[in-house]
Amino acid sequence: MFNLILFGPPGSGKGTQSEKLMARYGLKHLSTGDLLRHEIANQTILGLEAKSLMDQGQLVPDEVVIGMISTALDNNPLANGFLFDGFPRTKAQSVALDKLLEDRNEAINVVLALDVTEQELVKRLLNRGLTSNRSDDVNEDVIRARIAEYHKKTSAVAEHYQQFGKVVLVPGEGTVEEIFESLSGEIDRRKAA
Ligand code: ADP
């Protein structure tokens, strides 16, 4: 198994690159944002509760997303490996993920962190808001709130995995193909090791 966290602020290109990495490496894509939007679309209680937080650019509670990921791991016993996108987003989520994997005799192999300037992030997200139907991409205040949440809580995830030497910073600006090749290079090097 090869388990990878694709890491970076909102708008850094995790979704785009996940699609391509999934196709090349046969990994199972687990995006907590997608799982939450699925709950919202199905109007579940969980979805209704998550929506108001998401629309303010705030994180949903740790236990909610940890529960979703735990279920997803159980539902995919035959996966080649997992690509975690948008999770973990807090230190507590990182610790919980490590434990969930350890219980399955697995671990995170690498954290690939996409590096993009804040100015570029806001530009991309506002642009995505024109077509994405995502209510959290339309308003610049909500976008800034999501980036602030990232700095306040999510940067701790990188610190957590840095202590195990698992974090690699990858330039997140350039063409989609260029970024994909940089990410693939890092994965290939580790798979060969
Ligand atoms: P983006 O990275 O572009 O902000 P996501 O689709 O990953 O988009 O997440 C959208 C929203 O869903 C977040 O702003 C947050 O409210 C919620 N969310 C997604 N993943 C998590 C998580 N791991 N922990 C807490 N909240 C989450």
PDB file of N, CA, C and O and ligand atoms in Angstrom, residues 9-11 14 31-34 36-37 53-54 57-60 65 85-89 93 125 128 134 136 146, ligand 1:
ATOM      1  N   PRO A   9      -3.173  24.768   1.164  1.00  0.00           N
ATOM      2  CA  PRO A   9      -4.313  25.637   1.488  1.00  0.00           C
ATOM      3  C   PRO A   9      -5.455  25.461   0.491  1.00  0.00           C
ATOM      4  O   PRO A   9      -5.262  24.879  -0.589  1.00  0.00           O
ATOM      5  N   PRO A  10      -6.652  25.984   0.825  1.00  0.00           N
ATOM      6  CA  PRO A  10      -7.763  25.960  -0.127  1.00  0.00           C
ATOM      7  C   PRO A  10      -7.322  26.631  -1.420  1.00  0.00           C
ATOM      8  O   PRO A  10      -6.679  27.683  -1.382  1.00  0.00           O
ATOM      9  N   GLY A  11      -7.618  26.012  -2.537  1.00  0.00           N
ATOM     10  CA  GLY A  11      -7.269  26.619  -3.820  1.00  0.00           C
ATOM     11  C   GLY A  11      -5.882  26.239  -4.305  1.00  0.00           C
ATOM     12  O   GLY A  11      -5.434  26.685  -5.360  1.00  0.00           O
ATOM     13  N   LYS A  14      -5.423  20.799  -4.892  1.00  0.00           N
ATOM     14  CA  LYS A  14      -5.459  19.420  -4.401  1.00  0.00           C
ATOM     15  C   LYS A  14      -6.454  18.569  -5.202  1.00  0.00           C
ATOM     16  O   LYS A  14      -6.155  17.442  -5.552  1.00  0.00           O
ATOM     17  N   SER A  31     -11.633  12.529  -0.083  1.00  0.00           N
ATOM     18  CA  SER A  31     -11.701  13.977   0.140  1.00  0.00           C
ATOM     19  C   SER A  31     -12.819  14.263   1.127  1.00  0.00           C
ATOM     20  O   SER A  31     -13.988  13.982   0.834  1.00  0.00           O
ATOM     21  N   THR A  32     -12.467  14.788   2.289  1.00  0.00           N
ATOM     22  CA  THR A  32     -13.527  15.080   3.273  1.00  0.00           C
ATOM     23  C   THR A  32     -14.460  16.177   2.761  1.00  0.00           C
ATOM     24  O   THR A  32     -15.649  16.148   3.057  1.00  0.00           O
ATOM     25  N   GLY A  33     -13.922  17.123   1.964  1.00  0.00           N
ATOM     26  CA  GLY A  33     -14.794  18.152   1.379  1.00  0.00           C
ATOM     27  C   GLY A  33     -15.855  17.515   0.489  1.00  0.00           C
ATOM     28  O   GLY A  33     -17.048  17.825   0.582  1.00  0.00           O
ATOM     29  N   ASP A  34     -15.426  16.571  -0.367  1.00  0.00           N
ATOM     30  CA  ASP A  34     -16.383  15.879  -1.253  1.00  0.00           C
ATOM     31  C   ASP A  34     -17.376  15.051  -0.433  1.00  0.00           C
ATOM     32  O   ASP A  34     -18.571  15.027  -0.736  1.00  0.00           O
ATOM     33  N   LEU A  36     -18.373  15.592   2.579  1.00  0.00           N
ATOM     34  CA  LEU A  36     -19.317  16.510   3.249  1.00  0.00           C
ATOM     35  C   LEU A  36     -20.330  17.070   2.250  1.00  0.00           C
ATOM     36  O   LEU A  36     -21.529  17.163   2.556  1.00  0.00           O
ATOM     37  N   ARG A  37     -19.858  17.448   1.053  1.00  0.00           N
ATOM     38  CA  ARG A  37     -20.797  17.977   0.041  1.00  0.00           C
ATOM     39  C   ARG A  37     -21.808  16.909  -0.375  1.00  0.00           C
ATOM     40  O   ARG A  37     -22.958  17.223  -0.685  1.00  0.00           O
ATOM     41  N   LEU A  53     -21.355  25.667   8.905  1.00  0.00           N
ATOM     42  CA  LEU A  53     -19.938  25.910   9.215  1.00  0.00           C
ATOM     43  C   LEU A  53     -19.144  26.119   7.932  1.00  0.00           C
ATOM     44  O   LEU A  53     -18.316  27.041   7.833  1.00  0.00           O
ATOM     45  N   MET A  54     -19.394  25.263   6.951  1.00  0.00           N
ATOM     46  CA  MET A  54     -18.651  25.356   5.692  1.00  0.00           C
ATOM     47  C   MET A  54     -18.913  26.700   5.011  1.00  0.00           C
ATOM     48  O   MET A  54     -18.008  27.310   4.454  1.00  0.00           O
ATOM     49  N   GLY A  57     -16.757  29.304   6.230  1.00  0.00           N
ATOM     50  CA  GLY A  57     -15.315  29.082   6.069  1.00  0.00           C
ATOM     51  C   GLY A  57     -14.684  28.439   7.283  1.00  0.00           C
ATOM     52  O   GLY A  57     -13.465  28.423   7.419  1.00  0.00           O
ATOM     53  N   GLN A  58     -15.525  27.896   8.191  1.00  0.00           N
ATOM     54  CA  GLN A  58     -14.969  27.259   9.387  1.00  0.00           C
ATOM     55  C   GLN A  58     -14.882  25.752   9.202  1.00  0.00           C
ATOM     56  O   GLN A  58     -15.558  25.182   8.351  1.00  0.00           O
ATOM     57  N   LEU A  59     -14.072  25.115  10.042  1.00  0.00           N
ATOM     58  CA  LEU A  59     -13.937  23.664   9.966  1.00  0.00           C
ATOM     59  C   LEU A  59     -15.117  22.991  10.655  1.00  0.00           C
ATOM     60  O   LEU A  59     -15.646  23.517  11.635  1.00  0.00           O
ATOM     61  N   VAL A  60     -15.511  21.837  10.172  1.00  0.00           N
ATOM     62  CA  VAL A  60     -16.516  21.043  10.879  1.00  0.00           C
ATOM     63  C   VAL A  60     -15.782  20.280  11.994  1.00  0.00           C
ATOM     64  O   VAL A  60     -14.559  20.136  11.944  1.00  0.00           O
ATOM     65  N   VAL A  65     -15.436  14.416  10.822  1.00  0.00           N
ATOM     66  CA  VAL A  65     -14.620  14.000   9.670  1.00  0.00           C
ATOM     67  C   VAL A  65     -13.819  12.732   9.967  1.00  0.00           C
ATOM     68  O   VAL A  65     -13.636  11.882   9.089  1.00  0.00           O
ATOM     69  N   ASP A  85      -7.196  13.916   0.832  1.00  0.00           N
ATOM     70  CA  ASP A  85      -7.267  15.272   0.265  1.00  0.00           C
ATOM     71  C   ASP A  85      -8.181  16.103   1.166  1.00  0.00           C
ATOM     72  O   ASP A  85      -9.348  15.773   1.330  1.00  0.00           O
ATOM     73  N   GLY A  86      -7.631  17.148   1.772  1.00  0.00           N
ATOM     74  CA  GLY A  86      -8.444  17.980   2.681  1.00  0.00           C
ATOM     75  C   GLY A  86      -8.575  17.357   4.060  1.00  0.00           C
ATOM     76  O   GLY A  86      -9.347  17.830   4.892  1.00  0.00           O
ATOM     77  N   PHE A  87      -7.833  16.331   4.319  1.00  0.00           N
ATOM     78  CA  PHE A  87      -7.807  15.629   5.599  1.00  0.00           C
ATOM     79  C   PHE A  87      -6.438  15.003   5.765  1.00  0.00           C
ATOM     80  O   PHE A  87      -5.953  14.418   4.794  1.00  0.00           O
ATOM     81  N   PRO A  88      -5.812  15.055   6.924  1.00  0.00           N
ATOM     82  CA  PRO A  88      -6.238  15.753   8.136  1.00  0.00           C
ATOM     83  C   PRO A  88      -6.044  17.266   8.042  1.00  0.00           C
ATOM     84  O   PRO A  88      -5.171  17.744   7.308  1.00  0.00           O
ATOM     85  N   ARG A  89      -6.866  17.996   8.787  1.00  0.00           N
ATOM     86  CA  ARG A  89      -6.809  19.458   8.762  1.00  0.00           C
ATOM     87  C   ARG A  89      -6.489  20.038  10.131  1.00  0.00           C
ATOM     88  O   ARG A  89      -6.375  21.259  10.260  1.00  0.00           O
ATOM     89  N   GLN A  93      -6.858  15.524  14.088  1.00  0.00           N
ATOM     90  CA  GLN A  93      -7.190  14.655  12.945  1.00  0.00           C
ATOM     91  C   GLN A  93      -5.967  13.857  12.507  1.00  0.00           C
ATOM     92  O   GLN A  93      -6.071  12.699  12.099  1.00  0.00           O
ATOM     93  N   LEU A 125      -9.740  30.854  -6.304  1.00  0.00           N
ATOM     94  CA  LEU A 125     -11.002  30.460  -5.660  1.00  0.00           C
ATOM     95  C   LEU A 125     -12.156  31.323  -6.165  1.00  0.00           C
ATOM     96  O   LEU A 125     -13.255  30.813  -6.423  1.00  0.00           O
ATOM     97  N   ARG A 128     -12.987  29.989  -9.476  1.00  0.00           N
ATOM     98  CA  ARG A 128     -13.719  28.730  -9.380  1.00  0.00           C
ATOM     99  C   ARG A 128     -15.178  28.997  -8.990  1.00  0.00           C
ATOM    100  O   ARG A 128     -16.093  28.321  -9.451  1.00  0.00           O
ATOM    101  N   ARG A 134     -20.162  26.168  -5.738  1.00  0.00           N
ATOM    102  CA  ARG A 134     -19.792  26.034  -4.329  1.00  0.00           C
ATOM    103  C   ARG A 134     -20.013  27.357  -3.644  1.00  0.00           C
ATOM    104  O   ARG A 134     -19.364  28.349  -3.949  1.00  0.00           O
ATOM    105  N   ASP A 136     -19.107  28.381  -0.875  1.00  0.00           N
ATOM    106  CA  ASP A 136     -17.965  28.930  -0.128  1.00  0.00           C
ATOM    107  C   ASP A 136     -16.892  29.532  -1.036  1.00  0.00           C
ATOM    108  O   ASP A 136     -15.884  30.022  -0.558  1.00  0.00           O
ATOM    109  N   ARG A 146     -11.356  30.897   5.192  1.00  0.00           N
ATOM    110  CA  ARG A 146     -10.836  29.538   5.006  1.00  0.00           C
ATOM    111  C   ARG A 146      -9.312  29.530   5.021  1.00  0.00           C
ATOM    112  O   ARG A 146      -8.693  28.632   5.600  1.00  0.00           O
TER     113      ARG A 146
HETATM  114  P1  ADP B   1     -11.054  23.788   0.159  1.00  0.00           P
HETATM  115  O1  ADP B   1      -9.781  23.060   0.476  1.00  0.00           O
HETATM  116  O2  ADP B   1     -11.075  24.370  -1.204  1.00  0.00           O
HETATM  117  O3  ADP B   1     -11.455  24.778   1.216  1.00  0.00           O
HETATM  118  P2  ADP B   1     -12.629  21.398   0.748  1.00  0.00           P
HETATM  119  O4  ADP B   1     -13.569  20.841  -0.245  1.00  0.00           O
HETATM  120  O5  ADP B   1     -11.461  20.564   1.135  1.00  0.00           O
HETATM  121  O6  ADP B   1     -12.215  22.760   0.093  1.00  0.00           O
HETATM  122  O7  ADP B   1     -13.408  21.791   2.098  1.00  0.00           O
HETATM  123  C1  ADP B   1     -14.523  22.646   2.092  1.00  0.00           C
HETATM  124  C2  ADP B   1     -14.986  22.878   3.540  1.00  0.00           C
HETATM  125  O8  ADP B   1     -15.377  21.609   4.138  1.00  0.00           O
HETATM  126  C3  ADP B   1     -13.936  23.432   4.495  1.00  0.00           C
HETATM  127  O9  ADP B   1     -13.856  24.840   4.437  1.00  0.00           O
HETATM  128  C4  ADP B   1     -14.462  22.914   5.855  1.00  0.00           C
HETATM  129  O10 ADP B   1     -15.552  23.698   6.308  1.00  0.00           O
HETATM  130  C5  ADP B   1     -15.013  21.549   5.527  1.00  0.00           C
HETATM  131  N1  ADP B   1     -13.995  20.486   5.692  1.00  0.00           N
HETATM  132  C6  ADP B   1     -13.444  19.719   4.706  1.00  0.00           C
HETATM  133  N2  ADP B   1     -12.540  18.854   5.212  1.00  0.00           N
HETATM  134  C7  ADP B   1     -12.493  19.077   6.560  1.00  0.00           C
HETATM  135  C8  ADP B   1     -11.745  18.532   7.643  1.00  0.00           C
HETATM  136  N3  ADP B   1     -10.835  17.567   7.450  1.00  0.00           N
HETATM  137  N4  ADP B   1     -11.966  19.018   8.886  1.00  0.00           N
HETATM  138  C9  ADP B   1     -12.863  19.967   9.113  1.00  0.00           C
HETATM  139  N5  ADP B   1     -13.596  20.553   8.133  1.00  0.00           N
HETATM  140  C10 ADP B   1     -13.428  20.117   6.872  1.00  0.00           C
END
